[in-house]
mmCIF file with all atom_site columns, C-alpha atoms in Angstrom:
data_model
loop_
_atom_site.group_PDB
_atom_site.id
_atom_site.type_symbol
_atom_site.label_atom_id
_atom_site.label_alt_id
_atom_site.label_comp_id
_atom_site.label_asym_id
_atom_site.label_entity_id
_atom_site.label_seq_id
_atom_site.pdbx_PDB_ins_code
_atom_site.Cartn_x
_atom_site.Cartn_y
_atom_site.Cartn_z
_atom_site.occupancy
_atom_site.B_iso_or_equiv
_atom_site.pdbx_formal_charge
_atom_site.auth_seq_id
_atom_site.auth_comp_id
_atom_site.auth_asym_id
_atom_site.auth_atom_id
_atom_site.pdbx_PDB_model_num
ATOM 1   C CA . MET X 1 1   ? 0.000   0.000  0.000   1.00 0.00 ? 65  MET X CA 1
ATOM 2   C CA . PRO X 1 2   ? 1.236   3.518  -0.694  1.00 0.00 ? 66  PRO X CA 1
ATOM 3   C CA . SER X 1 3   ? 2.565   5.385  2.302   1.00 0.00 ? 67  SER X CA 1
ATOM 4   C CA . SER X 1 4   ? 1.086   8.732  3.121   1.00 0.00 ? 68  SER X CA 1
ATOM 5   C CA . LYS X 1 5   ? 1.899   11.794 5.197   1.00 0.00 ? 69  LYS X CA 1
ATOM 6   C CA . LYS X 1 6   ? -0.728  14.291 6.286   1.00 0.00 ? 70  LYS X CA 1
ATOM 7   C CA . THR X 1 7   ? 0.350   17.892 5.900   1.00 0.00 ? 71  THR X CA 1
ATOM 8   C CA . ALA X 1 8   ? 0.534   20.022 9.024   1.00 0.00 ? 72  ALA X CA 1
ATOM 9   C CA . ASN X 1 9   ? -2.233  22.376 7.906   1.00 0.00 ? 73  ASN X CA 1
ATOM 10  C CA . GLY X 1 10  ? -4.535  19.574 6.783   1.00 0.00 ? 74  GLY X CA 1
ATOM 11  C CA . GLY X 1 11  ? -4.489  20.836 3.194   1.00 0.00 ? 75  GLY X CA 1
ATOM 12  C CA . GLY X 1 12  ? -3.735  17.466 1.644   1.00 0.00 ? 76  GLY X CA 1
ATOM 13  C CA . SER X 1 13  ? -1.864  14.181 1.960   1.00 0.00 ? 77  SER X CA 1
ATOM 14  C CA . ILE X 1 14  ? 1.414   13.147 0.341   1.00 0.00 ? 78  ILE X CA 1
ATOM 15  C CA . ARG X 1 15  ? 1.684   9.585  -0.899  1.00 0.00 ? 79  ARG X CA 1
ATOM 16  C CA . LYS X 1 16  ? 4.480   7.515  -2.340  1.00 0.00 ? 80  LYS X CA 1
ATOM 17  C CA . LYS X 1 17  ? 3.408   5.958  -5.644  1.00 0.00 ? 81  LYS X CA 1
ATOM 18  C CA . THR X 1 18  ? 4.916   3.105  -7.622  1.00 0.00 ? 82  THR X CA 1
ATOM 19  C CA . VAL X 1 19  ? 4.057   2.361  -11.260 1.00 0.00 ? 83  VAL X CA 1
ATOM 20  C CA . MET X 1 20  ? 5.364   -0.123 -13.824 1.00 0.00 ? 84  MET X CA 1
ATOM 21  C CA . LYS X 1 21  ? 6.112   1.080  -17.342 1.00 0.00 ? 85  LYS X CA 1
ATOM 22  C CA . ASN X 1 22  ? 7.665   -1.135 -20.020 1.00 0.00 ? 86  ASN X CA 1
ATOM 23  C CA . GLY X 1 23  ? 8.736   -3.579 -17.338 1.00 0.00 ? 87  GLY X CA 1
ATOM 24  C CA . LYS X 1 24  ? 10.537  -0.907 -15.284 1.00 0.00 ? 88  LYS X CA 1
ATOM 25  C CA . GLU X 1 25  ? 9.509   0.337  -11.865 1.00 0.00 ? 89  GLU X CA 1
ATOM 26  C CA . TYR X 1 26  ? 9.097   4.084  -11.356 1.00 0.00 ? 90  TYR X CA 1
ATOM 27  C CA . ILE X 1 27  ? 8.625   5.761  -7.970  1.00 0.00 ? 91  ILE X CA 1
ATOM 28  C CA . TYR X 1 28  ? 7.231   9.248  -7.426  1.00 0.00 ? 92  TYR X CA 1
ATOM 29  C CA . TRP X 1 29  ? 5.325   11.223 -4.811  1.00 0.00 ? 93  TRP X CA 1
ATOM 30  C CA . GLU X 1 30  ? 1.826   12.650 -5.131  1.00 0.00 ? 94  GLU X CA 1
ATOM 31  C CA . ALA X 1 31  ? -0.384  15.009 -3.140  1.00 0.00 ? 95  ALA X CA 1
ATOM 32  C CA . ARG X 1 32  ? -4.045  15.815 -3.637  1.00 0.00 ? 96  ARG X CA 1
ATOM 33  C CA . VAL X 1 33  ? -5.557  19.023 -2.335  1.00 0.00 ? 97  VAL X CA 1
ATOM 34  C CA . THR X 1 34  ? -9.041  20.545 -2.466  1.00 0.00 ? 98  THR X CA 1
ATOM 35  C CA . VAL X 1 35  ? -8.943  23.784 -4.479  1.00 0.00 ? 99  VAL X CA 1
ATOM 36  C CA . GLY X 1 36  ? -12.593 24.775 -4.184  1.00 0.00 ? 100 GLY X CA 1
ATOM 37  C CA . ALA X 1 37  ? -16.092 23.710 -5.103  1.00 0.00 ? 101 ALA X CA 1
ATOM 38  C CA . ASP X 1 38  ? -17.673 23.294 -8.510  1.00 0.00 ? 102 ASP X CA 1
ATOM 39  C CA . PRO X 1 39  ? -20.131 26.215 -8.862  1.00 0.00 ? 103 PRO X CA 1
ATOM 40  C CA . MET X 1 40  ? -22.576 24.022 -10.784 1.00 0.00 ? 104 MET X CA 1
ATOM 41  C CA . THR X 1 41  ? -22.591 20.850 -8.689  1.00 0.00 ? 105 THR X CA 1
ATOM 42  C CA . GLY X 1 42  ? -21.222 22.050 -5.347  1.00 0.00 ? 106 GLY X CA 1
ATOM 43  C CA . LYS X 1 43  ? -18.836 19.093 -5.295  1.00 0.00 ? 107 LYS X CA 1
ATOM 44  C CA . GLN X 1 44  ? -15.238 19.539 -4.181  1.00 0.00 ? 108 GLN X CA 1
ATOM 45  C CA . ARG X 1 45  ? -12.605 20.009 -6.878  1.00 0.00 ? 109 ARG X CA 1
ATOM 46  C CA . GLN X 1 46  ? -9.211  18.472 -6.244  1.00 0.00 ? 110 GLN X CA 1
ATOM 47  C CA . ARG X 1 47  ? -5.841  18.970 -7.866  1.00 0.00 ? 111 ARG X CA 1
ATOM 48  C CA . SER X 1 48  ? -2.992  16.462 -7.996  1.00 0.00 ? 112 SER X CA 1
ATOM 49  C CA . ILE X 1 49  ? 0.625   17.520 -7.408  1.00 0.00 ? 113 ILE X CA 1
ATOM 50  C CA . THR X 1 50  ? 3.511   15.200 -8.266  1.00 0.00 ? 114 THR X CA 1
ATOM 51  C CA . GLY X 1 51  ? 7.283   15.235 -7.851  1.00 0.00 ? 115 GLY X CA 1
ATOM 52  C CA . LYS X 1 52  ? 10.360  13.043 -7.648  1.00 0.00 ? 116 LYS X CA 1
ATOM 53  C CA . THR X 1 53  ? 10.788  13.521 -3.905  1.00 0.00 ? 117 THR X CA 1
ATOM 54  C CA . GLN X 1 54  ? 8.531   13.965 -0.896  1.00 0.00 ? 118 GLN X CA 1
ATOM 55  C CA . GLN X 1 55  ? 10.222  17.293 -0.108  1.00 0.00 ? 119 GLN X CA 1
ATOM 56  C CA . GLU X 1 56  ? 9.515   18.622 -3.609  1.00 0.00 ? 120 GLU X CA 1
ATOM 57  C CA . VAL X 1 57  ? 5.823   17.766 -3.379  1.00 0.00 ? 121 VAL X CA 1
ATOM 58  C CA . ALA X 1 58  ? 5.590   19.208 0.142   1.00 0.00 ? 122 ALA X CA 1
ATOM 59  C CA . GLN X 1 59  ? 7.016   22.519 -1.079  1.00 0.00 ? 123 GLN X CA 1
ATOM 60  C CA . LYS X 1 60  ? 4.578   22.648 -4.024  1.00 0.00 ? 124 LYS X CA 1
ATOM 61  C CA . LEU X 1 61  ? 1.703   21.807 -1.682  1.00 0.00 ? 125 LEU X CA 1
ATOM 62  C CA . ARG X 1 62  ? 2.611   24.599 0.751   1.00 0.00 ? 126 ARG X CA 1
ATOM 63  C CA . GLN X 1 63  ? 2.771   27.099 -2.101  1.00 0.00 ? 127 GLN X CA 1
ATOM 64  C CA . LEU X 1 64  ? -0.583  25.966 -3.499  1.00 0.00 ? 128 LEU X CA 1
ATOM 65  C CA . THR X 1 65  ? -2.399  26.065 -0.159  1.00 0.00 ? 129 THR X CA 1
ATOM 66  C CA . ALA X 1 66  ? -0.980  29.548 0.505   1.00 0.00 ? 130 ALA X CA 1
ATOM 67  C CA . GLU X 1 67  ? -2.357  30.743 -2.849  1.00 0.00 ? 131 GLU X CA 1
ATOM 68  C CA . ILE X 1 68  ? -5.758  29.249 -2.022  1.00 0.00 ? 132 ILE X CA 1
ATOM 69  C CA . ASP X 1 69  ? -5.776  30.880 1.420   1.00 0.00 ? 133 ASP X CA 1
ATOM 70  C CA . ASN X 1 70  ? -4.936  34.377 0.134   1.00 0.00 ? 134 ASN X CA 1
ATOM 71  C CA . GLY X 1 71  ? -7.231  34.132 -2.897  1.00 0.00 ? 135 GLY X CA 1
ATOM 72  C CA . THR X 1 72  ? -4.567  34.260 -5.614  1.00 0.00 ? 136 THR X CA 1
ATOM 73  C CA . TYR X 1 73  ? -4.874  30.632 -6.757  1.00 0.00 ? 137 TYR X CA 1
ATOM 74  C CA . ARG X 1 74  ? -5.636  30.274 -10.447 1.00 0.00 ? 138 ARG X CA 1
ATOM 75  C CA . GLU X 1 75  ? -6.943  27.112 -12.064 1.00 0.00 ? 139 GLU X CA 1
ATOM 76  C CA . PRO X 1 76  ? -4.682  25.757 -14.827 1.00 0.00 ? 140 PRO X CA 1
ATOM 77  C CA . SER X 1 77  ? -6.091  26.786 -18.195 1.00 0.00 ? 141 SER X CA 1
ATOM 78  C CA . LYS X 1 78  ? -6.318  24.572 -21.277 1.00 0.00 ? 142 LYS X CA 1
ATOM 79  C CA . MET X 1 79  ? -6.812  27.566 -23.561 1.00 0.00 ? 143 MET X CA 1
ATOM 80  C CA . THR X 1 80  ? -4.340  27.541 -26.447 1.00 0.00 ? 144 THR X CA 1
ATOM 81  C CA . VAL X 1 81  ? -2.329  30.553 -27.583 1.00 0.00 ? 145 VAL X CA 1
ATOM 82  C CA . GLY X 1 82  ? -4.414  30.643 -30.761 1.00 0.00 ? 146 GLY X CA 1
ATOM 83  C CA . GLU X 1 83  ? -7.667  30.713 -28.785 1.00 0.00 ? 147 GLU X CA 1
ATOM 84  C CA . TRP X 1 84  ? -6.362  33.523 -26.585 1.00 0.00 ? 148 TRP X CA 1
ATOM 85  C CA . LEU X 1 85  ? -5.265  35.525 -29.642 1.00 0.00 ? 149 LEU X CA 1
ATOM 86  C CA . ASN X 1 86  ? -8.808  35.291 -30.997 1.00 0.00 ? 150 ASN X CA 1
ATOM 87  C CA . THR X 1 87  ? -10.194 36.488 -27.649 1.00 0.00 ? 151 THR X CA 1
ATOM 88  C CA . TRP X 1 88  ? -7.615  39.283 -27.525 1.00 0.00 ? 152 TRP X CA 1
ATOM 89  C CA . GLN X 1 89  ? -8.556  40.566 -30.972 1.00 0.00 ? 153 GLN X CA 1
ATOM 90  C CA . GLU X 1 90  ? -12.323 40.208 -30.503 1.00 0.00 ? 154 GLU X CA 1
ATOM 91  C CA . GLN X 1 91  ? -12.620 41.638 -26.987 1.00 0.00 ? 155 GLN X CA 1
ATOM 92  C CA . TYR X 1 92  ? -9.641  43.897 -26.320 1.00 0.00 ? 156 TYR X CA 1
ATOM 93  C CA . LEU X 1 93  ? -8.700  45.577 -29.596 1.00 0.00 ? 157 LEU X CA 1
ATOM 94  C CA . ASN X 1 94  ? -12.095 46.837 -30.728 1.00 0.00 ? 158 ASN X CA 1
ATOM 95  C CA . ASP X 1 95  ? -11.538 50.378 -29.435 1.00 0.00 ? 159 ASP X CA 1
ATOM 96  C CA . LEU X 1 96  ? -8.262  50.827 -31.301 1.00 0.00 ? 160 LEU X CA 1
ATOM 97  C CA . LYS X 1 97  ? -7.864  52.553 -34.617 1.00 0.00 ? 161 LYS X CA 1
ATOM 98  C CA . PRO X 1 98  ? -7.558  50.048 -37.511 1.00 0.00 ? 162 PRO X CA 1
ATOM 99  C CA . LEU X 1 99  ? -3.899  50.916 -38.178 1.00 0.00 ? 163 LEU X CA 1
ATOM 100 C CA . THR X 1 100 ? -2.977  50.572 -34.491 1.00 0.00 ? 164 THR X CA 1
ATOM 101 C CA . ARG X 1 101 ? -4.851  47.291 -34.263 1.00 0.00 ? 165 ARG X CA 1
ATOM 102 C CA . GLU X 1 102 ? -3.057  45.922 -37.314 1.00 0.00 ? 166 GLU X CA 1
ATOM 103 C CA . MET X 1 103 ? 0.297   47.028 -35.900 1.00 0.00 ? 167 MET X CA 1
ATOM 104 C CA . TYR X 1 104 ? -0.337  45.202 -32.592 1.00 0.00 ? 168 TYR X CA 1
ATOM 105 C CA . VAL X 1 105 ? -1.473  41.996 -34.271 1.00 0.00 ? 169 VAL X CA 1
ATOM 106 C CA . THR X 1 106 ? 1.443   41.997 -36.723 1.00 0.00 ? 170 THR X CA 1
ATOM 107 C CA . ALA X 1 107 ? 3.971   42.500 -33.929 1.00 0.00 ? 171 ALA X CA 1
ATOM 108 C CA . VAL X 1 108 ? 2.578   39.558 -31.924 1.00 0.00 ? 172 VAL X CA 1
ATOM 109 C CA . LEU X 1 109 ? 2.428   37.261 -34.961 1.00 0.00 ? 173 LEU X CA 1
ATOM 110 C CA . ASP X 1 110 ? 6.035   38.136 -35.824 1.00 0.00 ? 174 ASP X CA 1
ATOM 111 C CA . ILE X 1 111 ? 7.121   37.133 -32.307 1.00 0.00 ? 175 ILE X CA 1
ATOM 112 C CA . LEU X 1 112 ? 5.259   33.821 -32.553 1.00 0.00 ? 176 LEU X CA 1
ATOM 113 C CA . HIS X 1 113 ? 6.750   33.164 -35.999 1.00 0.00 ? 177 HIS X CA 1
ATOM 114 C CA . ARG X 1 114 ? 10.288  33.733 -34.700 1.00 0.00 ? 178 ARG X CA 1
ATOM 115 C CA . GLN X 1 115 ? 9.573   31.431 -31.758 1.00 0.00 ? 179 GLN X CA 1
ATOM 116 C CA . ARG X 1 116 ? 8.361   28.724 -34.142 1.00 0.00 ? 180 ARG X CA 1
ATOM 117 C CA . MET X 1 117 ? 11.519  29.037 -36.242 1.00 0.00 ? 181 MET X CA 1
ATOM 118 C CA . ASP X 1 118 ? 13.698  28.798 -33.116 1.00 0.00 ? 182 ASP X CA 1
ATOM 119 C CA . GLN X 1 119 ? 11.849  25.664 -32.057 1.00 0.00 ? 183 GLN X CA 1
ATOM 120 C CA . GLU X 1 120 ? 12.458  24.018 -35.423 1.00 0.00 ? 184 GLU X CA 1
ATOM 121 C CA . ILE X 1 121 ? 16.189  24.605 -34.961 1.00 0.00 ? 185 ILE X CA 1
ATOM 122 C CA . TRP X 1 122 ? 16.088  23.284 -31.395 1.00 0.00 ? 186 TRP X CA 1
ATOM 123 C CA . LYS X 1 123 ? 14.234  20.172 -32.580 1.00 0.00 ? 187 LYS X CA 1
ATOM 124 C CA . CYS X 1 124 ? 16.975  19.394 -35.093 1.00 0.00 ? 188 CYS X CA 1
ATOM 125 C CA . ILE X 1 125 ? 19.665  19.802 -32.451 1.00 0.00 ? 189 ILE X CA 1
ATOM 126 C CA . ALA X 1 126 ? 17.840  17.845 -29.738 1.00 0.00 ? 190 ALA X CA 1
ATOM 127 C CA . GLY X 1 127 ? 16.787  14.985 -32.017 1.00 0.00 ? 191 GLY X CA 1
ATOM 128 C CA . LYS X 1 128 ? 15.133  12.162 -30.107 1.00 0.00 ? 192 LYS X CA 1
ATOM 129 C CA . ASP X 1 129 ? 15.517  14.075 -26.831 1.00 0.00 ? 193 ASP X CA 1
ATOM 130 C CA . TRP X 1 130 ? 12.999  16.722 -27.958 1.00 0.00 ? 194 TRP X CA 1
ATOM 131 C CA . LEU X 1 131 ? 9.856   16.772 -25.773 1.00 0.00 ? 195 LEU X CA 1
ATOM 132 C CA . ASN X 1 132 ? 7.008   17.060 -28.255 1.00 0.00 ? 196 ASN X CA 1
ATOM 133 C CA . ASN X 1 133 ? 4.399   18.406 -25.825 1.00 0.00 ? 197 ASN X CA 1
ATOM 134 C CA . GLY X 1 134 ? 2.816   21.015 -28.083 1.00 0.00 ? 198 GLY X CA 1
ATOM 135 C CA . LEU X 1 135 ? 3.897   24.053 -26.049 1.00 0.00 ? 199 LEU X CA 1
ATOM 136 C CA . VAL X 1 136 ? 4.524   27.347 -27.831 1.00 0.00 ? 200 VAL X CA 1
ATOM 137 C CA . PHE X 1 137 ? 7.165   28.741 -25.473 1.00 0.00 ? 201 PHE X CA 1
ATOM 138 C CA . THR X 1 138 ? 9.728   26.156 -24.392 1.00 0.00 ? 202 THR X CA 1
ATOM 139 C CA . ASP X 1 139 ? 13.376  25.662 -23.563 1.00 0.00 ? 203 ASP X CA 1
ATOM 140 C CA . GLU X 1 140 ? 15.841  24.146 -26.057 1.00 0.00 ? 204 GLU X CA 1
ATOM 141 C CA . LEU X 1 141 ? 14.542  20.633 -25.323 1.00 0.00 ? 205 LEU X CA 1
ATOM 142 C CA . GLY X 1 142 ? 10.847  21.410 -25.620 1.00 0.00 ? 206 GLY X CA 1
ATOM 143 C CA . GLY X 1 143 ? 10.273  21.512 -21.869 1.00 0.00 ? 207 GLY X CA 1
ATOM 144 C CA . ASN X 1 144 ? 8.538   24.089 -19.728 1.00 0.00 ? 208 ASN X CA 1
ATOM 145 C CA . LEU X 1 145 ? 10.299  27.379 -19.136 1.00 0.00 ? 209 LEU X CA 1
ATOM 146 C CA . THR X 1 146 ? 11.510  27.667 -15.561 1.00 0.00 ? 210 THR X CA 1
ATOM 147 C CA . PRO X 1 147 ? 10.201  30.538 -13.414 1.00 0.00 ? 211 PRO X CA 1
ATOM 148 C CA . GLU X 1 148 ? 13.769  31.845 -13.182 1.00 0.00 ? 212 GLU X CA 1
ATOM 149 C CA . THR X 1 149 ? 14.056  32.057 -16.984 1.00 0.00 ? 213 THR X CA 1
ATOM 150 C CA . VAL X 1 150 ? 10.731  33.868 -17.347 1.00 0.00 ? 214 VAL X CA 1
ATOM 151 C CA . TYR X 1 151 ? 11.572  36.308 -14.559 1.00 0.00 ? 215 TYR X CA 1
ATOM 152 C CA . LYS X 1 152 ? 15.069  37.009 -15.903 1.00 0.00 ? 216 LYS X CA 1
ATOM 153 C CA . ASN X 1 153 ? 13.746  37.863 -19.365 1.00 0.00 ? 217 ASN X CA 1
ATOM 154 C CA . PHE X 1 154 ? 10.900  39.919 -17.890 1.00 0.00 ? 218 PHE X CA 1
ATOM 155 C CA . LYS X 1 155 ? 13.346  42.027 -15.870 1.00 0.00 ? 219 LYS X CA 1
ATOM 156 C CA . LYS X 1 156 ? 15.501  42.481 -18.976 1.00 0.00 ? 220 LYS X CA 1
ATOM 157 C CA . VAL X 1 157 ? 12.528  43.949 -20.848 1.00 0.00 ? 221 VAL X CA 1
ATOM 158 C CA . ALA X 1 158 ? 11.570  46.068 -17.836 1.00 0.00 ? 222 ALA X CA 1
ATOM 159 C CA . VAL X 1 159 ? 15.034  47.608 -17.704 1.00 0.00 ? 223 VAL X CA 1
ATOM 160 C CA . GLU X 1 160 ? 15.011  48.280 -21.453 1.00 0.00 ? 224 GLU X CA 1
ATOM 161 C CA . ILE X 1 161 ? 11.789  50.309 -21.172 1.00 0.00 ? 225 ILE X CA 1
ATOM 162 C CA . GLY X 1 162 ? 12.981  52.201 -18.112 1.00 0.00 ? 226 GLY X CA 1
ATOM 163 C CA . CYS X 1 163 ? 10.869  50.335 -15.535 1.00 0.00 ? 227 CYS X CA 1
ATOM 164 C CA . GLU X 1 164 ? 13.592  48.446 -13.693 1.00 0.00 ? 228 GLU X CA 1
ATOM 165 C CA . ASN X 1 165 ? 11.524  48.353 -10.457 1.00 0.00 ? 229 ASN X CA 1
ATOM 166 C CA . LEU X 1 166 ? 8.565   46.659 -12.168 1.00 0.00 ? 230 LEU X CA 1
ATOM 167 C CA . HIS X 1 167 ? 7.552   43.278 -10.727 1.00 0.00 ? 231 HIS X CA 1
ATOM 168 C CA . PHE X 1 168 ? 6.086   40.411 -12.721 1.00 0.00 ? 232 PHE X CA 1
ATOM 169 C CA . HIS X 1 169 ? 2.957   40.332 -10.561 1.00 0.00 ? 233 HIS X CA 1
ATOM 170 C CA . SER X 1 170 ? 2.339   43.964 -11.496 1.00 0.00 ? 234 SER X CA 1
ATOM 171 C CA . LEU X 1 171 ? 1.193   42.755 -14.915 1.00 0.00 ? 235 LEU X CA 1
ATOM 172 C CA . ARG X 1 172 ? -1.858  41.125 -13.305 1.00 0.00 ? 236 ARG X CA 1
ATOM 173 C CA . HIS X 1 173 ? -2.772  44.368 -11.576 1.00 0.00 ? 237 HIS X CA 1
ATOM 174 C CA . SER X 1 174 ? -2.261  46.369 -14.761 1.00 0.00 ? 238 SER X CA 1
ATOM 175 C CA . TYR X 1 175 ? -4.503  43.965 -16.669 1.00 0.00 ? 239 TYR X CA 1
ATOM 176 C CA . ALA X 1 176 ? -7.228  44.042 -14.005 1.00 0.00 ? 240 ALA X CA 1
ATOM 177 C CA . VAL X 1 177 ? -7.330  47.842 -13.850 1.00 0.00 ? 241 VAL X CA 1
ATOM 178 C CA . ALA X 1 178 ? -7.313  48.198 -17.649 1.00 0.00 ? 242 ALA X CA 1
ATOM 179 C CA . ALA X 1 179 ? -10.014 45.542 -18.041 1.00 0.00 ? 243 ALA X CA 1
ATOM 180 C CA . LEU X 1 180 ? -12.323 47.192 -15.519 1.00 0.00 ? 244 LEU X CA 1
ATOM 181 C CA . GLN X 1 181 ? -11.756 50.651 -16.941 1.00 0.00 ? 245 GLN X CA 1
ATOM 182 C CA . SER X 1 182 ? -12.479 49.371 -20.451 1.00 0.00 ? 246 SER X CA 1
ATOM 183 C CA . GLY X 1 183 ? -15.878 48.081 -19.307 1.00 0.00 ? 247 GLY X CA 1
ATOM 184 C CA . ASP X 1 184 ? -15.332 44.406 -18.405 1.00 0.00 ? 248 ASP X CA 1
ATOM 185 C CA . ASP X 1 185 ? -17.661 43.237 -15.648 1.00 0.00 ? 249 ASP X CA 1
ATOM 186 C CA . ILE X 1 186 ? -16.186 42.131 -12.319 1.00 0.00 ? 250 ILE X CA 1
ATOM 187 C CA . LYS X 1 187 ? -17.136 38.459 -12.909 1.00 0.00 ? 251 LYS X CA 1
ATOM 188 C CA . THR X 1 188 ? -15.204 38.317 -16.199 1.00 0.00 ? 252 THR X CA 1
ATOM 189 C CA . VAL X 1 189 ? -12.135 39.885 -14.597 1.00 0.00 ? 253 VAL X CA 1
ATOM 190 C CA . GLN X 1 190 ? -12.398 37.480 -11.658 1.00 0.00 ? 254 GLN X CA 1
ATOM 191 C CA . GLU X 1 191 ? -12.434 34.454 -13.949 1.00 0.00 ? 255 GLU X CA 1
ATOM 192 C CA . ASN X 1 192 ? -9.536  35.738 -16.054 1.00 0.00 ? 256 ASN X CA 1
ATOM 193 C CA . LEU X 1 193 ? -7.444  36.423 -12.956 1.00 0.00 ? 257 LEU X CA 1
ATOM 194 C CA . GLY X 1 194 ? -8.333  33.042 -11.490 1.00 0.00 ? 258 GLY X CA 1
ATOM 195 C CA . HIS X 1 195 ? -9.649  34.457 -8.208  1.00 0.00 ? 259 HIS X CA 1
ATOM 196 C CA . TYR X 1 196 ? -11.878 32.070 -6.272  1.00 0.00 ? 260 TYR X CA 1
ATOM 197 C CA . THR X 1 197 ? -14.728 34.568 -5.902  1.00 0.00 ? 261 THR X CA 1
ATOM 198 C CA . ALA X 1 198 ? -15.818 37.821 -7.520  1.00 0.00 ? 262 ALA X CA 1
ATOM 199 C CA . ALA X 1 199 ? -16.089 39.281 -4.020  1.00 0.00 ? 263 ALA X CA 1
ATOM 200 C CA . PHE X 1 200 ? -12.335 38.917 -3.549  1.00 0.00 ? 264 PHE X CA 1
ATOM 201 C CA . THR X 1 201 ? -11.679 40.657 -6.877  1.00 0.00 ? 265 THR X CA 1
ATOM 202 C CA . LEU X 1 202 ? -14.037 43.453 -5.895  1.00 0.00 ? 266 LEU X CA 1
ATOM 203 C CA . ASP X 1 203 ? -12.286 43.857 -2.541  1.00 0.00 ? 267 ASP X CA 1
ATOM 204 C CA . VAL X 1 204 ? -8.892  44.184 -4.241  1.00 0.00 ? 268 VAL X CA 1
ATOM 205 C CA . TYR X 1 205 ? -9.970  46.458 -7.095  1.00 0.00 ? 269 TYR X CA 1
ATOM 206 C CA . GLY X 1 206 ? -12.862 48.285 -5.461  1.00 0.00 ? 270 GLY X CA 1
ATOM 207 C CA . HIS X 1 207 ? -10.978 51.582 -5.777  1.00 0.00 ? 271 HIS X CA 1
ATOM 208 C CA . VAL X 1 208 ? -11.123 51.222 -9.569  1.00 0.00 ? 272 VAL X CA 1
ATOM 209 C CA . THR X 1 209 ? -14.883 50.673 -9.629  1.00 0.00 ? 273 THR X CA 1
ATOM 210 C CA . ASP X 1 210 ? -15.334 53.585 -7.204  1.00 0.00 ? 274 ASP X CA 1
ATOM 211 C CA . LYS X 1 211 ? -13.542 55.864 -9.657  1.00 0.00 ? 275 LYS X CA 1
ATOM 212 C CA . MET X 1 212 ? -15.586 54.458 -12.530 1.00 0.00 ? 276 MET X CA 1
ATOM 213 C CA . ARG X 1 213 ? -18.803 55.266 -10.648 1.00 0.00 ? 277 ARG X CA 1
ATOM 214 C CA . GLN X 1 214 ? -17.579 58.801 -9.983  1.00 0.00 ? 278 GLN X CA 1
ATOM 215 C CA . ASP X 1 215 ? -16.629 59.257 -13.643 1.00 0.00 ? 279 ASP X CA 1
ATOM 216 C CA . SER X 1 216 ? -20.059 57.985 -14.658 1.00 0.00 ? 280 SER X CA 1
ATOM 217 C CA . ALA X 1 217 ? -21.735 60.449 -12.298 1.00 0.00 ? 281 ALA X CA 1
ATOM 218 C CA . ASN X 1 218 ? -19.626 63.284 -13.712 1.00 0.00 ? 282 ASN X CA 1
ATOM 219 C CA . ARG X 1 219 ? -20.609 62.384 -17.261 1.00 0.00 ? 283 ARG X CA 1
ATOM 220 C CA . MET X 1 220 ? -24.269 62.277 -16.292 1.00 0.00 ? 284 MET X CA 1
ATOM 221 C CA . GLN X 1 221 ? -23.960 65.680 -14.622 1.00 0.00 ? 285 GLN X CA 1
ATOM 222 C CA . GLN X 1 222 ? -22.361 67.121 -17.745 1.00 0.00 ? 286 GLN X CA 1
ATOM 223 C CA . TYR X 1 223 ? -25.212 65.731 -19.837 1.00 0.00 ? 287 TYR X CA 1
ATOM 224 C CA . ILE X 1 224 ? -27.814 67.222 -17.467 1.00 0.00 ? 288 ILE X CA 1
ATOM 225 C CA . ASP X 1 225 ? -26.024 70.584 -17.603 1.00 0.00 ? 289 ASP X CA 1
ATOM 226 C CA . ILE X 1 226 ? -26.167 70.543 -21.399 1.00 0.00 ? 290 ILE X CA 1
ATOM 227 C CA . LEU X 1 227 ? -29.894 69.818 -21.335 1.00 0.00 ? 291 LEU X CA 1
ATOM 228 C CA . HIS X 1 228 ? -30.430 72.579 -18.797 1.00 0.00 ? 292 HIS X CA 1
ATOM 229 C CA . ASP X 1 229 ? -28.547 75.102 -20.927 1.00 0.00 ? 293 ASP X CA 1
ATOM 230 C CA . GLU X 1 230 ? -30.687 74.240 -23.929 1.00 0.00 ? 294 GLU X CA 1
#
């Protein structure tokens, strides 16, 4: 039977797992943790965390439970880059002038094209060691980019544009504020950010909606003043 260890905060259990593949025994560790309830059925939703060692899984589990506790946990998304590009063009570029819109889309497609060409070169070099997992942004072997690599390149761009003190998490805040100011409803923003409830999103970004309400009141007052003058 697989051994298990209950986490100190009761957020999940860590188990040692053994599987046979092609006649060879593989050992890994797994934890399962409740990440919330299905809004349609009310049933608990669980997520599985795996790793080569018990310590690795324990660290991942602590990080995940902390995100759940402070409301920043985001469900993994199966949306492809292509699907997101369609959403981006249909929902976020409509207010731009046609030339500006075309410039944005062309710039993004050029970046994706260069990434595809780089991957083709990496595939040739890696040969049978290439991990064909269908990801768009990968390392030279087709694997996931490490957080350190993403952060290092982000800071490089931040320095180049004169924002050396910018943090990666600031991008989420910038998106949320821009989305609300552009007219997105709080539920849509909550789902895109991956917050557990819309109430949490409203608590964090309530100052934005307060300003939006004040701006709306000012516009209404201006309209009433125009009617009065007529």
